Amino acid sequence: MKTCRTLFTGLFLTYLSLSALGVLAQSYCIPTATYGNTFYVGHVIFGSIDRSNYPDQNYNDLTALSTTVSDCGTQTIYVECDQLIPATRLPMANVYCAGFIDFNDDGDFSDAGEEIFEYVPTLYTLQSSTFVVPQNVPNSTLRLRVMCVYASGSGINPCGTFDYGETEDYTVIISRSIPTPVIKIGRAH
């Protein structure tokens, strides 16, 4: 098991300050739902983010809500997908819950490893997914996208158009870690 400790530097604080001012802001796509948000993100728990929701629109920019996580070890996110109409009207096999983090901070979620989970949800049930933050994350303030959509197949497009669904974006601050050095004490031979 790897032991980590967090390293904050002046550059990290400068990045946060510039990011908060919008100097380093990325422009992200906004997915759409043709017929509305019949299926929606009902609850998200990730670090200090704990948000329950009743659908009000197809896309919610919640980037003012943030959490800080370590780039060391496994992270767990909990997501609940819900439905406005009775489950008998639309086949549940076509409902997907997916999450993405723009780990390389290039303004999209299409790079390898940026989809952190995707599954067919059990409605009205908070379900957990785990992922590992890559050690080589270039920037520390990143975009998290959580989706609950009705689609024709797996491989959810984080910028796509769906029949029904909702997307929520949050901010994730990655706390960089450095390996704890191993110091051996003993006599030299």
PDB file of C-alpha atoms in Angstrom:
ATOM      1  CA  MET A   1       0.000   0.000   0.000  1.00  0.00           C
ATOM      2  CA  LYS A   2       1.333   3.402  -0.986  1.00  0.00           C
ATOM      3  CA  THR A   3       1.680   6.026   1.731  1.00  0.00           C
ATOM      4  CA  CYS A   4       1.068   9.603   0.591  1.00  0.00           C
ATOM      5  CA  ARG A   5       1.209  13.066   2.009  1.00  0.00           C
ATOM      6  CA  THR A   6      -0.123  16.252   0.489  1.00  0.00           C
ATOM      7  CA  LEU A   7       2.105  18.976  -0.949  1.00  0.00           C
ATOM      8  CA  PHE A   8       0.631  22.456  -1.443  1.00  0.00           C
ATOM      9  CA  THR A   9       2.782  25.086  -3.101  1.00  0.00           C
ATOM     10  CA  GLY A  10       2.510  28.745  -3.966  1.00  0.00           C
ATOM     11  CA  LEU A  11       1.902  27.714  -7.567  1.00  0.00           C
ATOM     12  CA  PHE A  12      -1.136  25.672  -6.508  1.00  0.00           C
ATOM     13  CA  LEU A  13      -2.588  28.626  -4.605  1.00  0.00           C
ATOM     14  CA  THR A  14      -1.866  30.936  -7.553  1.00  0.00           C
ATOM     15  CA  TYR A  15      -3.657  28.479  -9.865  1.00  0.00           C
ATOM     16  CA  LEU A  16      -6.689  28.441  -7.567  1.00  0.00           C
ATOM     17  CA  SER A  17      -6.747  32.242  -7.454  1.00  0.00           C
ATOM     18  CA  LEU A  18      -6.530  32.569 -11.245  1.00  0.00           C
ATOM     19  CA  SER A  19      -9.117  29.844 -11.717  1.00  0.00           C
ATOM     20  CA  ALA A  20     -11.527  31.539  -9.298  1.00  0.00           C
ATOM     21  CA  LEU A  21     -11.179  34.750 -11.330  1.00  0.00           C
ATOM     22  CA  GLY A  22     -12.059  32.857 -14.491  1.00  0.00           C
ATOM     23  CA  VAL A  23      -8.615  33.406 -16.027  1.00  0.00           C
ATOM     24  CA  LEU A  24      -8.060  29.674 -16.545  1.00  0.00           C
ATOM     25  CA  ALA A  25     -11.675  28.681 -17.154  1.00  0.00           C
ATOM     26  CA  GLN A  26     -12.451  26.025 -19.759  1.00  0.00           C
ATOM     27  CA  SER A  27     -15.482  26.063 -22.009  1.00  0.00           C
ATOM     28  CA  TYR A  28     -17.383  22.769 -21.780  1.00  0.00           C
ATOM     29  CA  CYS A  29     -20.076  21.266 -23.993  1.00  0.00           C
ATOM     30  CA  ILE A  30     -23.610  21.064 -22.626  1.00  0.00           C
ATOM     31  CA  PRO A  31     -25.477  17.807 -23.353  1.00  0.00           C
ATOM     32  CA  THR A  32     -29.169  18.034 -24.177  1.00  0.00           C
ATOM     33  CA  ALA A  33     -32.266  15.956 -23.556  1.00  0.00           C
ATOM     34  CA  THR A  34     -34.783  16.112 -26.398  1.00  0.00           C
ATOM     35  CA  TYR A  35     -37.872  15.321 -24.321  1.00  0.00           C
ATOM     36  CA  GLY A  36     -36.853  16.566 -20.907  1.00  0.00           C
ATOM     37  CA  ASN A  37     -35.424  15.258 -17.691  1.00  0.00           C
ATOM     38  CA  THR A  38     -37.739  12.328 -16.998  1.00  0.00           C
ATOM     39  CA  PHE A  39     -34.656  10.558 -15.664  1.00  0.00           C
ATOM     40  CA  TYR A  40     -32.526  12.742 -13.437  1.00  0.00           C
ATOM     41  CA  VAL A  41     -29.628  12.818 -10.997  1.00  0.00           C
ATOM     42  CA  GLY A  42     -31.421  12.529  -7.672  1.00  0.00           C
ATOM     43  CA  HIS A  43     -28.463  12.604  -5.273  1.00  0.00           C
ATOM     44  CA  VAL A  44     -24.671  12.959  -5.457  1.00  0.00           C
ATOM     45  CA  ILE A  45     -22.248  12.369  -2.595  1.00  0.00           C
ATOM     46  CA  PHE A  46     -18.560  12.863  -3.306  1.00  0.00           C
ATOM     47  CA  GLY A  47     -16.183  14.125  -0.642  1.00  0.00           C
ATOM     48  CA  SER A  48     -17.812  17.226   0.821  1.00  0.00           C
ATOM     49  CA  ILE A  49     -20.429  17.429  -1.976  1.00  0.00           C
ATOM     50  CA  ASP A  50     -23.771  16.079  -0.753  1.00  0.00           C
ATOM     51  CA  ARG A  51     -26.597  17.312  -2.991  1.00  0.00           C
ATOM     52  CA  SER A  52     -30.127  16.014  -3.393  1.00  0.00           C
ATOM     53  CA  ASN A  53     -32.060  17.222  -6.383  1.00  0.00           C
ATOM     54  CA  TYR A  54     -35.500  17.315  -7.888  1.00  0.00           C
ATOM     55  CA  PRO A  55     -35.231  17.929 -11.638  1.00  0.00           C
ATOM     56  CA  ASP A  56     -35.573  21.515 -12.712  1.00  0.00           C
ATOM     57  CA  GLN A  57     -33.648  21.515 -15.976  1.00  0.00           C
ATOM     58  CA  ASN A  58     -31.689  19.192 -18.259  1.00  0.00           C
ATOM     59  CA  TYR A  59     -28.307  20.693 -17.330  1.00  0.00           C
ATOM     60  CA  ASN A  60     -27.155  22.093 -13.988  1.00  0.00           C
ATOM     61  CA  ASP A  61     -23.892  24.018 -13.679  1.00  0.00           C
ATOM     62  CA  LEU A  62     -23.055  23.331 -10.035  1.00  0.00           C
ATOM     63  CA  THR A  63     -19.356  24.138 -10.336  1.00  0.00           C
ATOM     64  CA  ALA A  64     -19.704  26.485  -7.354  1.00  0.00           C
ATOM     65  CA  LEU A  65     -19.961  23.245  -5.323  1.00  0.00           C
ATOM     66  CA  SER A  66     -16.553  21.649  -4.898  1.00  0.00           C
ATOM     67  CA  THR A  67     -14.706  18.988  -3.001  1.00  0.00           C
ATOM     68  CA  THR A  68     -11.033  18.271  -2.441  1.00  0.00           C
ATOM     69  CA  VAL A  69      -9.745  14.745  -2.925  1.00  0.00           C
ATOM     70  CA  SER A  70      -6.293  13.184  -2.856  1.00  0.00           C
ATOM     71  CA  ASP A  71      -4.617  11.847  -5.950  1.00  0.00           C
ATOM     72  CA  CYS A  72      -3.518   8.921  -3.791  1.00  0.00           C
ATOM     73  CA  GLY A  73      -5.673   5.837  -3.422  1.00  0.00           C
ATOM     74  CA  THR A  74      -9.206   4.911  -4.382  1.00  0.00           C
ATOM     75  CA  GLN A  75     -11.992   7.506  -4.415  1.00  0.00           C
ATOM     76  CA  THR A  76     -15.684   6.656  -3.980  1.00  0.00           C
ATOM     77  CA  ILE A  77     -18.606   8.572  -5.460  1.00  0.00           C
ATOM     78  CA  TYR A  78     -22.274   7.831  -4.701  1.00  0.00           C
ATOM     79  CA  VAL A  79     -24.969   8.653  -7.255  1.00  0.00           C
ATOM     80  CA  GLU A  80     -28.715   8.061  -7.296  1.00  0.00           C
ATOM     81  CA  CYS A  81     -30.692   8.181 -10.550  1.00  0.00           C
ATOM     82  CA  ASP A  82     -34.428   8.842 -10.276  1.00  0.00           C
ATOM     83  CA  GLN A  83     -37.427   8.903 -12.605  1.00  0.00           C
ATOM     84  CA  LEU A  84     -40.457  11.205 -12.848  1.00  0.00           C
ATOM     85  CA  ILE A  85     -42.807   8.791 -14.619  1.00  0.00           C
ATOM     86  CA  PRO A  86     -43.665   5.161 -13.737  1.00  0.00           C
ATOM     87  CA  ALA A  87     -40.906   2.698 -14.614  1.00  0.00           C
ATOM     88  CA  THR A  88     -43.299   0.648 -16.764  1.00  0.00           C
ATOM     89  CA  ARG A  89     -43.409   3.355 -19.449  1.00  0.00           C
ATOM     90  CA  LEU A  90     -39.750   3.232 -20.521  1.00  0.00           C
ATOM     91  CA  PRO A  91     -37.414   0.213 -20.444  1.00  0.00           C
ATOM     92  CA  MET A  92     -34.911   0.493 -17.607  1.00  0.00           C
ATOM     93  CA  ALA A  93     -32.276  -1.331 -19.680  1.00  0.00           C
ATOM     94  CA  ASN A  94     -31.784   1.940 -21.573  1.00  0.00           C
ATOM     95  CA  VAL A  95     -31.109   4.126 -18.526  1.00  0.00           C
ATOM     96  CA  TYR A  96     -27.473   4.842 -17.714  1.00  0.00           C
ATOM     97  CA  CYS A  97     -25.686   6.620 -14.932  1.00  0.00           C
ATOM     98  CA  ALA A  98     -22.231   7.908 -15.885  1.00  0.00           C
ATOM     99  CA  GLY A  99     -19.506  10.109 -14.450  1.00  0.00           C
ATOM    100  CA  PHE A 100     -16.508  11.854 -15.973  1.00  0.00           C
ATOM    101  CA  ILE A 101     -13.589  13.978 -14.740  1.00  0.00           C
ATOM    102  CA  ASP A 102     -11.549  16.089 -17.162  1.00  0.00           C
ATOM    103  CA  PHE A 103      -8.258  14.852 -15.703  1.00  0.00           C
ATOM    104  CA  ASN A 104      -6.041  16.583 -18.282  1.00  0.00           C
ATOM    105  CA  ASP A 105      -8.045  19.836 -18.067  1.00  0.00           C
ATOM    106  CA  ASP A 106      -8.399  20.199 -21.834  1.00  0.00           C
ATOM    107  CA  GLY A 107     -12.090  21.149 -21.839  1.00  0.00           C
ATOM    108  CA  ASP A 108     -13.582  17.749 -22.732  1.00  0.00           C
ATOM    109  CA  PHE A 109     -14.253  14.321 -21.252  1.00  0.00           C
ATOM    110  CA  SER A 110     -13.216  12.230 -24.260  1.00  0.00           C
ATOM    111  CA  ASP A 111      -9.676  11.247 -23.278  1.00  0.00           C
ATOM    112  CA  ALA A 112      -8.767   7.764 -22.046  1.00  0.00           C
ATOM    113  CA  GLY A 113      -9.544   7.276 -18.366  1.00  0.00           C
ATOM    114  CA  GLU A 114     -11.832  10.320 -18.012  1.00  0.00           C
ATOM    115  CA  GLU A 115     -14.995   8.211 -17.702  1.00  0.00           C
ATOM    116  CA  ILE A 116     -14.868   7.220 -14.026  1.00  0.00           C
ATOM    117  CA  PHE A 117     -18.044   5.098 -14.006  1.00  0.00           C
ATOM    118  CA  GLU A 118     -20.969   3.940 -16.123  1.00  0.00           C
ATOM    119  CA  TYR A 119     -23.722   1.502 -15.161  1.00  0.00           C
ATOM    120  CA  VAL A 120     -27.413   0.706 -15.496  1.00  0.00           C
ATOM    121  CA  PRO A 121     -28.776   2.081 -12.217  1.00  0.00           C
ATOM    122  CA  THR A 122     -31.305   0.754  -9.767  1.00  0.00           C
ATOM    123  CA  LEU A 123     -33.672   3.711  -9.544  1.00  0.00           C
ATOM    124  CA  TYR A 124     -34.120   5.525  -6.228  1.00  0.00           C
ATOM    125  CA  THR A 125     -31.006   3.791  -4.842  1.00  0.00           C
ATOM    126  CA  LEU A 126     -27.752   5.508  -3.923  1.00  0.00           C
ATOM    127  CA  GLN A 127     -25.074   3.428  -5.684  1.00  0.00           C
ATOM    128  CA  SER A 128     -21.314   3.646  -5.229  1.00  0.00           C
ATOM    129  CA  SER A 129     -18.548   3.640  -7.806  1.00  0.00           C
ATOM    130  CA  THR A 130     -14.817   3.746  -7.192  1.00  0.00           C
ATOM    131  CA  PHE A 131     -11.965   5.136  -9.261  1.00  0.00           C
ATOM    132  CA  VAL A 132      -8.322   6.132  -8.901  1.00  0.00           C
ATOM    133  CA  VAL A 133      -7.085   9.656  -9.668  1.00  0.00           C
ATOM    134  CA  PRO A 134      -4.063   9.445 -12.001  1.00  0.00           C
ATOM    135  CA  GLN A 135      -0.747  10.547 -10.474  1.00  0.00           C
ATOM    136  CA  ASN A 136       0.056  12.766 -13.471  1.00  0.00           C
ATOM    137  CA  VAL A 137      -2.933  15.144 -13.239  1.00  0.00           C
ATOM    138  CA  PRO A 138      -1.589  18.417 -14.725  1.00  0.00           C
ATOM    139  CA  ASN A 139      -3.883  20.869 -12.921  1.00  0.00           C
ATOM    140  CA  SER A 140      -5.586  20.667  -9.579  1.00  0.00           C
ATOM    141  CA  THR A 141      -9.001  22.249 -10.210  1.00  0.00           C
ATOM    142  CA  LEU A 142     -11.029  20.012 -12.524  1.00  0.00           C
ATOM    143  CA  ARG A 143     -14.567  19.487 -13.814  1.00  0.00           C
ATOM    144  CA  LEU A 144     -16.695  16.526 -12.667  1.00  0.00           C
ATOM    145  CA  ARG A 145     -19.730  15.618 -14.802  1.00  0.00           C
ATOM    146  CA  VAL A 146     -22.483  13.294 -13.507  1.00  0.00           C
ATOM    147  CA  MET A 147     -25.252  12.099 -15.845  1.00  0.00           C
ATOM    148  CA  CYS A 148     -28.442  10.067 -15.653  1.00  0.00           C
ATOM    149  CA  VAL A 149     -29.740   9.543 -19.190  1.00  0.00           C
ATOM    150  CA  TYR A 150     -32.030   7.379 -21.270  1.00  0.00           C
ATOM    151  CA  ALA A 151     -29.949   6.217 -24.241  1.00  0.00           C
ATOM    152  CA  SER A 152     -29.908   3.508 -26.876  1.00  0.00           C
ATOM    153  CA  GLY A 153     -26.667   1.887 -25.743  1.00  0.00           C
ATOM    154  CA  SER A 154     -23.673   2.013 -23.458  1.00  0.00           C
ATOM    155  CA  GLY A 155     -20.720   4.277 -24.107  1.00  0.00           C
ATOM    156  CA  ILE A 156     -22.463   7.449 -22.965  1.00  0.00           C
ATOM    157  CA  ASN A 157     -21.299  10.569 -24.789  1.00  0.00           C
ATOM    158  CA  PRO A 158     -20.742  13.292 -22.161  1.00  0.00           C
ATOM    159  CA  CYS A 159     -21.645  15.905 -24.800  1.00  0.00           C
ATOM    160  CA  GLY A 160     -24.439  13.992 -26.509  1.00  0.00           C
ATOM    161  CA  THR A 161     -28.132  14.468 -27.149  1.00  0.00           C
ATOM    162  CA  PHE A 162     -30.397  11.996 -25.363  1.00  0.00           C
ATOM    163  CA  ASP A 163     -34.130  11.344 -25.345  1.00  0.00           C
ATOM    164  CA  TYR A 164     -34.373  11.973 -21.599  1.00  0.00           C
ATOM    165  CA  GLY A 165     -31.919  12.818 -18.866  1.00  0.00           C
ATOM    166  CA  GLU A 166     -30.058  15.268 -16.700  1.00  0.00           C
ATOM    167  CA  THR A 167     -26.424  16.340 -16.384  1.00  0.00           C
ATOM    168  CA  GLU A 168     -24.775  18.027 -13.395  1.00  0.00           C
ATOM    169  CA  ASP A 169     -21.279  19.553 -13.353  1.00  0.00           C
ATOM    170  CA  TYR A 170     -19.231  20.041 -10.173  1.00  0.00           C
ATOM    171  CA  THR A 171     -15.685  21.129  -9.299  1.00  0.00           C
ATOM    172  CA  VAL A 172     -13.060  18.707  -7.975  1.00  0.00           C
ATOM    173  CA  ILE A 173      -9.843  20.002  -6.449  1.00  0.00           C
ATOM    174  CA  ILE A 174      -7.093  17.405  -6.571  1.00  0.00           C
ATOM    175  CA  SER A 175      -4.734  17.526  -3.593  1.00  0.00           C
ATOM    176  CA  ARG A 176      -1.407  16.368  -4.975  1.00  0.00           C
ATOM    177  CA  SER A 177       0.519  13.844  -2.963  1.00  0.00           C
ATOM    178  CA  ILE A 178       4.149  12.953  -2.808  1.00  0.00           C
ATOM    179  CA  PRO A 179       5.379   9.557  -1.743  1.00  0.00           C
ATOM    180  CA  THR A 180       6.606   9.395   1.822  1.00  0.00           C
ATOM    181  CA  PRO A 181      10.334   8.636   1.600  1.00  0.00           C
ATOM    182  CA  VAL A 182      11.577   5.416   3.100  1.00  0.00           C
ATOM    183  CA  ILE A 183      14.610   6.035   5.248  1.00  0.00           C
ATOM    184  CA  LYS A 184      16.760   3.044   6.090  1.00  0.00           C
ATOM    185  CA  ILE A 185      18.914   3.321   9.154  1.00  0.00           C
ATOM    186  CA  GLY A 186      21.780   0.962   9.556  1.00  0.00           C
ATOM    187  CA  ARG A 187      25.457   0.459   9.059  1.00  0.00           C
ATOM    188  CA  ALA A 188      27.014   0.755   5.658  1.00  0.00           C
ATOM    189  CA  HIS A 189      28.897  -2.323   4.530  1.00  0.00           C
TER     190      HIS A 189
END
